[in-house]
CSV table of C-alpha atoms in Angstrom, one decimal:
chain,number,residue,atom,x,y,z
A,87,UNK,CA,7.3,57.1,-97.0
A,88,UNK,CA,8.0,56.4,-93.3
A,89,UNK,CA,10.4,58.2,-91.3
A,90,UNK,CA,11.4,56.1,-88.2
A,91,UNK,CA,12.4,59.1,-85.8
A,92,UNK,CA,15.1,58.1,-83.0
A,93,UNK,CA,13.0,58.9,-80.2
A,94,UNK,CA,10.2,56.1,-81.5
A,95,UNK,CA,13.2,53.8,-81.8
A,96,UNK,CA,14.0,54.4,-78.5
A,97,UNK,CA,10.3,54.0,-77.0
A,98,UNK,CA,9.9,50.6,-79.1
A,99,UNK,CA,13.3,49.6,-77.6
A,100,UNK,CA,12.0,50.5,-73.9
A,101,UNK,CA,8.1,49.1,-74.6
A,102,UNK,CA,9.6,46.0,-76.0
A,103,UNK,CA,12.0,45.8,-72.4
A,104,UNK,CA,9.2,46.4,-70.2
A,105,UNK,CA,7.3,43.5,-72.2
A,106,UNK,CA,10.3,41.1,-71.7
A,107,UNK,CA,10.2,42.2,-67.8
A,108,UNK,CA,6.8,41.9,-67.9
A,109,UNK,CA,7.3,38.2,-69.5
A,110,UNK,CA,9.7,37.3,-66.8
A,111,UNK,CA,7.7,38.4,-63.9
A,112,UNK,CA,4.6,36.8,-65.2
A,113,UNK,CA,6.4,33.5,-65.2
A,114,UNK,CA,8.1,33.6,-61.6
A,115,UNK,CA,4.6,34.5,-60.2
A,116,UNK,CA,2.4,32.0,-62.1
A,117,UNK,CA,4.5,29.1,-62.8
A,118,UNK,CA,4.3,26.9,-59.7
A,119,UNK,CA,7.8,25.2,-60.3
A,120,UNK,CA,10.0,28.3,-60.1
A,121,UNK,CA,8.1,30.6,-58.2
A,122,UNK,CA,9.6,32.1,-54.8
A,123,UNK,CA,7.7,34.8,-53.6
A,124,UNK,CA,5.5,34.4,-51.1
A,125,UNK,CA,7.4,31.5,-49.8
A,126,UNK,CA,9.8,30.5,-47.2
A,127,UNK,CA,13.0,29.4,-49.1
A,128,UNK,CA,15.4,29.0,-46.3
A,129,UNK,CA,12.4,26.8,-44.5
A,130,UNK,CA,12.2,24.6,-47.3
A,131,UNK,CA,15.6,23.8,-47.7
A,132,UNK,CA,15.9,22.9,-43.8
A,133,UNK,CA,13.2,20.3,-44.5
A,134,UNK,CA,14.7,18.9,-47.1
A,135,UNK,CA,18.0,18.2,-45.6
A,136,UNK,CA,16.0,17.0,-42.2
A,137,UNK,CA,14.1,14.3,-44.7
A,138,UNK,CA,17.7,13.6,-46.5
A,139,UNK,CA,19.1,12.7,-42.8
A,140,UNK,CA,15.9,11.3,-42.1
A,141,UNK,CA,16.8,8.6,-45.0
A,142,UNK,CA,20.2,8.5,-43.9
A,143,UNK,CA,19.4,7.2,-40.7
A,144,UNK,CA,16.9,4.5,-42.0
A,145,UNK,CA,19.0,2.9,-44.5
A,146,UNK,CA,21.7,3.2,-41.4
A,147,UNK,CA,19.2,1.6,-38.8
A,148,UNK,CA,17.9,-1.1,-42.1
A,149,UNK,CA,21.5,-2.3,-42.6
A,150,UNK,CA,22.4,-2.2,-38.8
A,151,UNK,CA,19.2,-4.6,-38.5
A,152,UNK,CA,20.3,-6.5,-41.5
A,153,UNK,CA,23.7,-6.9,-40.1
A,154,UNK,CA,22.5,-8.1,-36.5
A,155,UNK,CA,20.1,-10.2,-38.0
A,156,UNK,CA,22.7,-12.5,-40.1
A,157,UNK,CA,25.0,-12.4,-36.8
A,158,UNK,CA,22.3,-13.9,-35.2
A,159,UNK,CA,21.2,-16.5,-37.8
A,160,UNK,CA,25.3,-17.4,-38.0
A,161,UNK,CA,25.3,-18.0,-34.1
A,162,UNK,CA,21.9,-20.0,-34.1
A,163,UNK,CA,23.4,-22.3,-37.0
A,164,UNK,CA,26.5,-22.8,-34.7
A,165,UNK,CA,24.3,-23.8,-31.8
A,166,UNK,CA,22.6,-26.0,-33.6
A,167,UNK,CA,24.8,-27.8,-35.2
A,168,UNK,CA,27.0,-28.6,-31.8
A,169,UNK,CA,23.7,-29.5,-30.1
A,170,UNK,CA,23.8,-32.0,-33.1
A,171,UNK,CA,27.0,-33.4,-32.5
A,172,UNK,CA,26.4,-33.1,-28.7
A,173,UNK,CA,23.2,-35.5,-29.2
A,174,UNK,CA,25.5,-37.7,-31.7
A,175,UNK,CA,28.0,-38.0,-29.3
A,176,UNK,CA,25.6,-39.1,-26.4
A,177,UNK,CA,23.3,-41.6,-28.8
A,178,UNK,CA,26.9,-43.1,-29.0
A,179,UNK,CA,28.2,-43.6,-25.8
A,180,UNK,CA,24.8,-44.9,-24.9
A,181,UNK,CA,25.0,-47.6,-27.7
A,182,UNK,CA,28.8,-48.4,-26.0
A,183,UNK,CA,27.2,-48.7,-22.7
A,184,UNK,CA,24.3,-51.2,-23.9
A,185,UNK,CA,27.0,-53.0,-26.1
A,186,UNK,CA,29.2,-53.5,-22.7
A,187,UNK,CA,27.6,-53.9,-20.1
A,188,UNK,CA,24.0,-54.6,-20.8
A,189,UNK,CA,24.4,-58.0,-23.1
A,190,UNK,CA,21.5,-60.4,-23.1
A,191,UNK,CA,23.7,-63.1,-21.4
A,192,UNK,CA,24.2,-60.7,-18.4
A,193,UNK,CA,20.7,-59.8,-17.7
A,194,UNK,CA,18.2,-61.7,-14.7
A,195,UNK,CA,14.4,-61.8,-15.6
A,196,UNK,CA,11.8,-61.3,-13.1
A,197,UNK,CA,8.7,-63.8,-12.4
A,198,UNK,CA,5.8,-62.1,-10.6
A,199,UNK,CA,4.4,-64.8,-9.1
A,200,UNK,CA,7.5,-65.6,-7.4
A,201,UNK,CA,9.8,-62.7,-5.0
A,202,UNK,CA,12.8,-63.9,-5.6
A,203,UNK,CA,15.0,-63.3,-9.2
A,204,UNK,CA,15.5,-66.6,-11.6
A,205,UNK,CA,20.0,-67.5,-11.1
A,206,UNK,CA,19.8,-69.4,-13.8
A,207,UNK,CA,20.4,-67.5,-17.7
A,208,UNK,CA,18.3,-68.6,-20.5
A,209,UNK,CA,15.1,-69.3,-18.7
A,210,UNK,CA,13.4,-65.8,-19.1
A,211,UNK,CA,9.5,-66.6,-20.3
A,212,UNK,CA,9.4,-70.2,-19.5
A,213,UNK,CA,6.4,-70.9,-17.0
A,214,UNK,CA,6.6,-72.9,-14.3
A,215,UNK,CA,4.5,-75.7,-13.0
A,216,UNK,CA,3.2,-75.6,-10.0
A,217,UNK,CA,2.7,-78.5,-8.2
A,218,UNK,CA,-0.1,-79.3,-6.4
A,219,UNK,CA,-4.0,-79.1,-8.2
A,220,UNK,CA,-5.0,-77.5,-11.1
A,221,UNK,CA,-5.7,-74.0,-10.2
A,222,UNK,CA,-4.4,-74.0,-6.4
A,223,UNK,CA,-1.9,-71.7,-5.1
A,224,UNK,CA,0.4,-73.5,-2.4
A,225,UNK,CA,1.8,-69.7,-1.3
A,226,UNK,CA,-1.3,-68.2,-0.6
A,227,UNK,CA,-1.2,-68.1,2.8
A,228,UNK,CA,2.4,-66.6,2.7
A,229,UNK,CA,0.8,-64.0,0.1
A,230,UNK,CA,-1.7,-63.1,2.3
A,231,UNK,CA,0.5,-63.2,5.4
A,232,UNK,CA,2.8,-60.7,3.4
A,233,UNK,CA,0.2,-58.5,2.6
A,234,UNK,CA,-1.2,-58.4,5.8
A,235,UNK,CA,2.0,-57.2,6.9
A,236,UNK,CA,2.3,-54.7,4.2
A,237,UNK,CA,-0.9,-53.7,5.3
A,238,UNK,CA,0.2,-53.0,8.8
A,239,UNK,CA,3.1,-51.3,8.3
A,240,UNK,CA,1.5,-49.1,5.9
A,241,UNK,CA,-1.1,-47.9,8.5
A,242,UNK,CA,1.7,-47.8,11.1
A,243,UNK,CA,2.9,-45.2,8.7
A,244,UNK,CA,0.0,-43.9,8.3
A,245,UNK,CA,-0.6,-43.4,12.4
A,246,UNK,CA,2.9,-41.8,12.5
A,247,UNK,CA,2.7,-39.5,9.6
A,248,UNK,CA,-1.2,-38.4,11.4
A,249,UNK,CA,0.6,-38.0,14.7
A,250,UNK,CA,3.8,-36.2,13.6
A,251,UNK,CA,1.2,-34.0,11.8
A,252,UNK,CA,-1.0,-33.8,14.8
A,253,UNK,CA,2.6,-32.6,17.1
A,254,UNK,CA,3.6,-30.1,14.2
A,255,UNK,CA,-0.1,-28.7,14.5
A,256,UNK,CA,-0.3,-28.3,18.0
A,257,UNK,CA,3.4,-26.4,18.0
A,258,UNK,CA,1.8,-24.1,15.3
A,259,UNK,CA,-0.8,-23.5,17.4
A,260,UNK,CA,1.0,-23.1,20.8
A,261,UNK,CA,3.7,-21.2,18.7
A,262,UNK,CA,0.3,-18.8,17.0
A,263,UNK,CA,-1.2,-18.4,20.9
A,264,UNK,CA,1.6,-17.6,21.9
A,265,UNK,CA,2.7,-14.5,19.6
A,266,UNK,CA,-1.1,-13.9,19.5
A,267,UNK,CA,-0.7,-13.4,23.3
A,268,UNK,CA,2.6,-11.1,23.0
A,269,UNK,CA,1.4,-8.9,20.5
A,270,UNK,CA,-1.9,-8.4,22.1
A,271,UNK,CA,0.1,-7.4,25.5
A,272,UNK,CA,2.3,-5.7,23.4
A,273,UNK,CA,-1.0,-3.9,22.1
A,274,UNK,CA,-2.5,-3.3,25.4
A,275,UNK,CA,1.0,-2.2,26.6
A,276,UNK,CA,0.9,0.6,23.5
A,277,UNK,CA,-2.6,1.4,24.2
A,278,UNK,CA,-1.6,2.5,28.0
A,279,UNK,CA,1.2,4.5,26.9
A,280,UNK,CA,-1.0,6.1,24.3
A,281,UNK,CA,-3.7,6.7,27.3
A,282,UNK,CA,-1.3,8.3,29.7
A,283,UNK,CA,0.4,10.7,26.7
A,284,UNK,CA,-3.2,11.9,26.0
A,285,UNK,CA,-3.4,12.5,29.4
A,286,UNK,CA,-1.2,14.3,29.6
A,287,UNK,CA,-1.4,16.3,26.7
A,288,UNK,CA,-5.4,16.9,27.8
A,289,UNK,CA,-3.8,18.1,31.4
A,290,UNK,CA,-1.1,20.0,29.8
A,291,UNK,CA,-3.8,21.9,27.4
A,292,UNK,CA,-6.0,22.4,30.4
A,293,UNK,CA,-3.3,24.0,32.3
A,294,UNK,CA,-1.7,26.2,29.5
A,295,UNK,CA,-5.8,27.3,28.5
A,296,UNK,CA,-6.6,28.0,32.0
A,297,UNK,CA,-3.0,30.1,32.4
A,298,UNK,CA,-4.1,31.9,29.0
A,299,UNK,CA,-7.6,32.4,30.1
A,300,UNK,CA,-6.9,33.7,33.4
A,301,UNK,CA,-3.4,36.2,31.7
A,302,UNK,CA,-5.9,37.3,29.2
A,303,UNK,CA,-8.4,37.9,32.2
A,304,UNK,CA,-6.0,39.8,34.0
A,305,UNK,CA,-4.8,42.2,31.3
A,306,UNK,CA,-8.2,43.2,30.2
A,307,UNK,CA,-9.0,43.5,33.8
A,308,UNK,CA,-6.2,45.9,34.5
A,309,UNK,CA,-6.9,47.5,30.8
A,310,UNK,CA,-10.7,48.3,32.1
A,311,UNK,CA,-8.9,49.7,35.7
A,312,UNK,CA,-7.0,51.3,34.1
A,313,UNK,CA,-9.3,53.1,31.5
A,314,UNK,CA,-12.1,54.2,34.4
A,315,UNK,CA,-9.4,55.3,36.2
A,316,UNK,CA,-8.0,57.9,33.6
A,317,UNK,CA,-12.5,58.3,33.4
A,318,UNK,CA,-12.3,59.1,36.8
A,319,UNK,CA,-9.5,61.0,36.9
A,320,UNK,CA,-10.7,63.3,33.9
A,321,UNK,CA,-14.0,63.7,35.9
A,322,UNK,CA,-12.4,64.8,38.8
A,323,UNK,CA,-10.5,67.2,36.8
A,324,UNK,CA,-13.5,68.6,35.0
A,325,UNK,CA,-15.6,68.5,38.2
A,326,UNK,CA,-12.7,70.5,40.1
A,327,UNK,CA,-12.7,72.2,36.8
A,328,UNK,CA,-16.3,72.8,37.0
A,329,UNK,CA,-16.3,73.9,40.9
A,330,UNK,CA,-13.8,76.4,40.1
A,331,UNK,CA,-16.2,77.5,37.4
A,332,UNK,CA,-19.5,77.7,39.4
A,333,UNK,CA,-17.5,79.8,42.1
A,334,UNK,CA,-17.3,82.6,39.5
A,335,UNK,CA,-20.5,81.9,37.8
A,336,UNK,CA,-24.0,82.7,38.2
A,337,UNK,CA,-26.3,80.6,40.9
A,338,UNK,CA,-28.3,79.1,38.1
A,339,UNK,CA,-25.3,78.1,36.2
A,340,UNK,CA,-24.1,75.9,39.7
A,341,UNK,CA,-27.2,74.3,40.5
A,342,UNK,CA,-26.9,73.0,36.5
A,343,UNK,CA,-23.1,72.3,37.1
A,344,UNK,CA,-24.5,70.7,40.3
A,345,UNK,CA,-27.3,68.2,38.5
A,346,UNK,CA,-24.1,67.1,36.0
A,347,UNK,CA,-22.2,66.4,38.8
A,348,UNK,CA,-24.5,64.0,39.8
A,349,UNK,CA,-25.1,63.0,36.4
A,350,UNK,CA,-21.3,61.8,36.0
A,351,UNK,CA,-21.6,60.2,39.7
A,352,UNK,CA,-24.6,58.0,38.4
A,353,UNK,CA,-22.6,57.0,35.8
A,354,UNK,CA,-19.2,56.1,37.4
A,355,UNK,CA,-21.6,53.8,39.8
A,356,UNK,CA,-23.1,52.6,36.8
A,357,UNK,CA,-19.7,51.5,35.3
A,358,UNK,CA,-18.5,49.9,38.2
A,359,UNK,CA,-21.7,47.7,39.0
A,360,UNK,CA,-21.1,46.8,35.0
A,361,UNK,CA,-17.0,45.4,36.2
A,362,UNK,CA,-18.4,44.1,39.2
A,363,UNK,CA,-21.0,41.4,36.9
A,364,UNK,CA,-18.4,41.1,34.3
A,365,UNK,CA,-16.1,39.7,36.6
A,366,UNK,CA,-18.4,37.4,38.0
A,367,UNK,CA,-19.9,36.3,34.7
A,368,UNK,CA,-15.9,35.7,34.0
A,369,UNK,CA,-15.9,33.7,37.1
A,370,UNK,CA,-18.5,31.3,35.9
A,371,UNK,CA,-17.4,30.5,32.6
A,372,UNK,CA,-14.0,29.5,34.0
A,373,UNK,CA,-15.8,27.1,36.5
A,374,UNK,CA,-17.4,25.5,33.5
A,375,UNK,CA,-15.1,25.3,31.7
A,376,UNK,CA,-12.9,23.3,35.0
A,377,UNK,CA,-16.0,20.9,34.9
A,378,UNK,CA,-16.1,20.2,31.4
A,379,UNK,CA,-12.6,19.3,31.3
A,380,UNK,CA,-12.9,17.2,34.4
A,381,UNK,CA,-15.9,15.1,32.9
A,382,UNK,CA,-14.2,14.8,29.4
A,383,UNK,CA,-11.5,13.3,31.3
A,384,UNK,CA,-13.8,10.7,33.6
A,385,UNK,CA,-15.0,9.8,30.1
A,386,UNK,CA,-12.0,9.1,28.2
A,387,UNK,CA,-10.9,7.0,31.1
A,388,UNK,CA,-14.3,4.8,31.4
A,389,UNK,CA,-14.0,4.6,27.7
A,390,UNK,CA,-10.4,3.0,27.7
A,391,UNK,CA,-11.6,0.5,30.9
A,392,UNK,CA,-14.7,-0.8,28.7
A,393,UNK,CA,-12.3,-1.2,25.9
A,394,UNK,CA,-9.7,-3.2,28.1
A,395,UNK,CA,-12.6,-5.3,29.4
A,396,UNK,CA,-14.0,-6.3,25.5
A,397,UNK,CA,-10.5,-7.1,24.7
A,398,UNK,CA,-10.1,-9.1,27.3
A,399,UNK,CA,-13.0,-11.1,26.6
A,400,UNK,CA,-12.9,-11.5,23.1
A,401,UNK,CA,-9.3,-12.9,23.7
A,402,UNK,CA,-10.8,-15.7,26.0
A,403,UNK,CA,-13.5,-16.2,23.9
A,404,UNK,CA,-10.8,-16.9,21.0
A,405,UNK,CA,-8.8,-19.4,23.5
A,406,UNK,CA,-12.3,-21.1,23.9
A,407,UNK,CA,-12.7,-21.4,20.1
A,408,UNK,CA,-9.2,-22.8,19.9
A,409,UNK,CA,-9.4,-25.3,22.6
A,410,UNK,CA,-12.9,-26.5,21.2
A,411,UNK,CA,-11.8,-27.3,17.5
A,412,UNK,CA,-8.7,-28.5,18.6
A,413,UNK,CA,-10.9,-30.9,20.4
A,414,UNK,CA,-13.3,-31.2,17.2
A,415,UNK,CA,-10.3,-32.3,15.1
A,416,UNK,CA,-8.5,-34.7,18.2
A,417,UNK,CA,-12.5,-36.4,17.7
A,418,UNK,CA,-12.9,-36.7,14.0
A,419,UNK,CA,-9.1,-38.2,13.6
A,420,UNK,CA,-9.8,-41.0,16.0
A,421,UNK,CA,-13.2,-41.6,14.5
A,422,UNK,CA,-12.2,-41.4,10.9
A,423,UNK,CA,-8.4,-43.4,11.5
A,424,UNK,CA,-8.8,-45.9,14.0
A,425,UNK,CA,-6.9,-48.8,13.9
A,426,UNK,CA,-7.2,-52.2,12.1
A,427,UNK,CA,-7.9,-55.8,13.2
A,428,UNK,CA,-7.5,-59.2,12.1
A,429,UNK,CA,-11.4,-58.9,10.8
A,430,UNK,CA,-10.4,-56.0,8.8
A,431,UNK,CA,-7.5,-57.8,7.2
A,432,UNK,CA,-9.6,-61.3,6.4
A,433,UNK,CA,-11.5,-58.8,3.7
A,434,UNK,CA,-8.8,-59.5,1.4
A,435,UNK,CA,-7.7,-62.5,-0.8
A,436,UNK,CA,-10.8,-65.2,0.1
A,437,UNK,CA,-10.1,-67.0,-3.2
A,438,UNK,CA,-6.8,-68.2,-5.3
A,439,UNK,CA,-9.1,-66.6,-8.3
């Protein structure tokens, strides 16, 4: 017989919980559908409202399309349809205007062989006979006489058109010398200016160096007086220092005091002979430095008269050019269109065939 105690009831009831909990968690972790953990919830739901709008604004775009699309077909059928009725409408006032006033009554044929329109109605495509021969043309010398006046006027026209052309090209060209020659004074003009400011900036530089170089000469020059003279002083001081010194000392200790004395005379002669070559070494560079600036400033200005002189004669070698093509052209226009006798005229029409 089994006796079912209340504390096994009570551990079945809490093994058979733990199962079901068990159960549960079992199913949120391993079933992909449900499960939430490890993922970002609040992410996902943000993407799927962006996609939801996303769609929204497609189908609102699609329709919008749709809608301008019909508008437009609605407005092309319009336009068409009144270019119909347009054409319609012209098609029939052209028909009126044939029906009124071109009727075949009203209309005046034209022979070729003859310069004058046929007055009388009705006779459109009826030849004439001429008289005369069989095959001779009475009006042939009147023909010929015509053409040969055509002719003439037509190379009259000819002549004028090649010597209104040949004026209008010699006022481009006097017109093109012309600014050619203003803009290369003009040039020149700039270039002279631009000479005389670098000039003067090369003179102003000079000066303002030179004034630097010979300040900065003069301070270090008082600087170095200045410094030997404290030297000097401070030797005096220990020499006076010293002869007070040697009065109380021994007679060895003066005759050494004595050989420094003249140790620190040697030397103060020594740094004064040094000044004295500085100076003049300072002296020398300044003088180059005056002739450099005076030959850099010969040069510029031989440079700018070999640059006027090569413009000036390019520009009359260009006028040369000019005058000799201008010439060229005057030559070949005569040669090539000269004008026309009666021999060149008799070429034409020898036969009635």
């Amino acid at each position: 017989m089994n006796i079912e105690l209340l504390s096994d009831r009570l551990a079945a009831a809490h093994l058979a919980t733990h199962q079901n909990r068990e159960l549960h968690r079992q199913e949120r972790i391993f079933n992909s559908k449900v499960r939430t953990i490890g993922v970002d919830q609040i992410g996902f739901q943000h993407q799927v409202k962006e996609n939801e709008k996303k769609r929204e604004s497609a189908k609102d775009s699609s329709h919008a399309f749709a809608a301008d699309m019909l508008q437009n077909d609605k407005a092309a059928c319009i336009l068409e349809g009144r270019q119909r009725k347009e054409e319609r409408l012209l098609d029939q006032a052209l028909d009126d205007y044939r029906l009124c006033y071109q009727q075949p009554q009203h209309r005046r044929e034209q022979d070729l062989s003859h310069p004058e329109p046929m007055a009388a109605p009705g006779t459109a495509g009826l030849q004439k006979t001429l008289p005369g021969l069989l095959g001779e043309d009475p009006r042939s010398g009147e023909r010929l006489q015509r053409q040969k006046d055509q002719l003439r006027d037509w190379s009259q026209q000819q002549q004028q058109e090649l010597e209104a052309a040949r004026q209008q090209q010699k006022q481009a060209d006097e017109l093109y010398n012309q600014s050619r020659i203003s803009v290369d004074s003009k040039a020149l003009q700039l270039q002279e200016v631009e000479q005389a400011t670098r000039k003067a900036l090369a003179h102003a530089d000079k000066d303002f160096n030179l004034a630097k170089a010979a300040e900065n000469r003069e301070l270090h020059r008082r600087a170095r007086e200045k410094t030997e003279e404290d030297k000097h002083q401070a030797d005096v001081l220990m020499l006076l220092q010293a002869d007070r010194e040697l009065e109380a000392s021994q007679n060895t200790a003066l005759q050494a005091f004595r050989q420094r004395i003249h140790f620190n005379l040697h030397q103060v002669e020594e740094k004064m002979r040094t000044r004295w070559e500085r100076q003049q070494k300072d002296q020398r560079e300044e003088q180059l430095r005056g002739d450099s600036a005076r030959s850099a400033v010969l040069l510029e200005r031989q440079q700018s008269r070999t640059h006027r002189m090569q413009r000036q004669e390019l520009d009359q070698a260009n006028a040369q050019l000019a005058q000799a093509q201008r010439q060229q052209k005057k030559a070949l226009e005569k040669e090539c269109f000269g004008g026309f006798d009666d021999s060149y005229f008799s070429k034409f029409n020898t036969s009635s065939r």
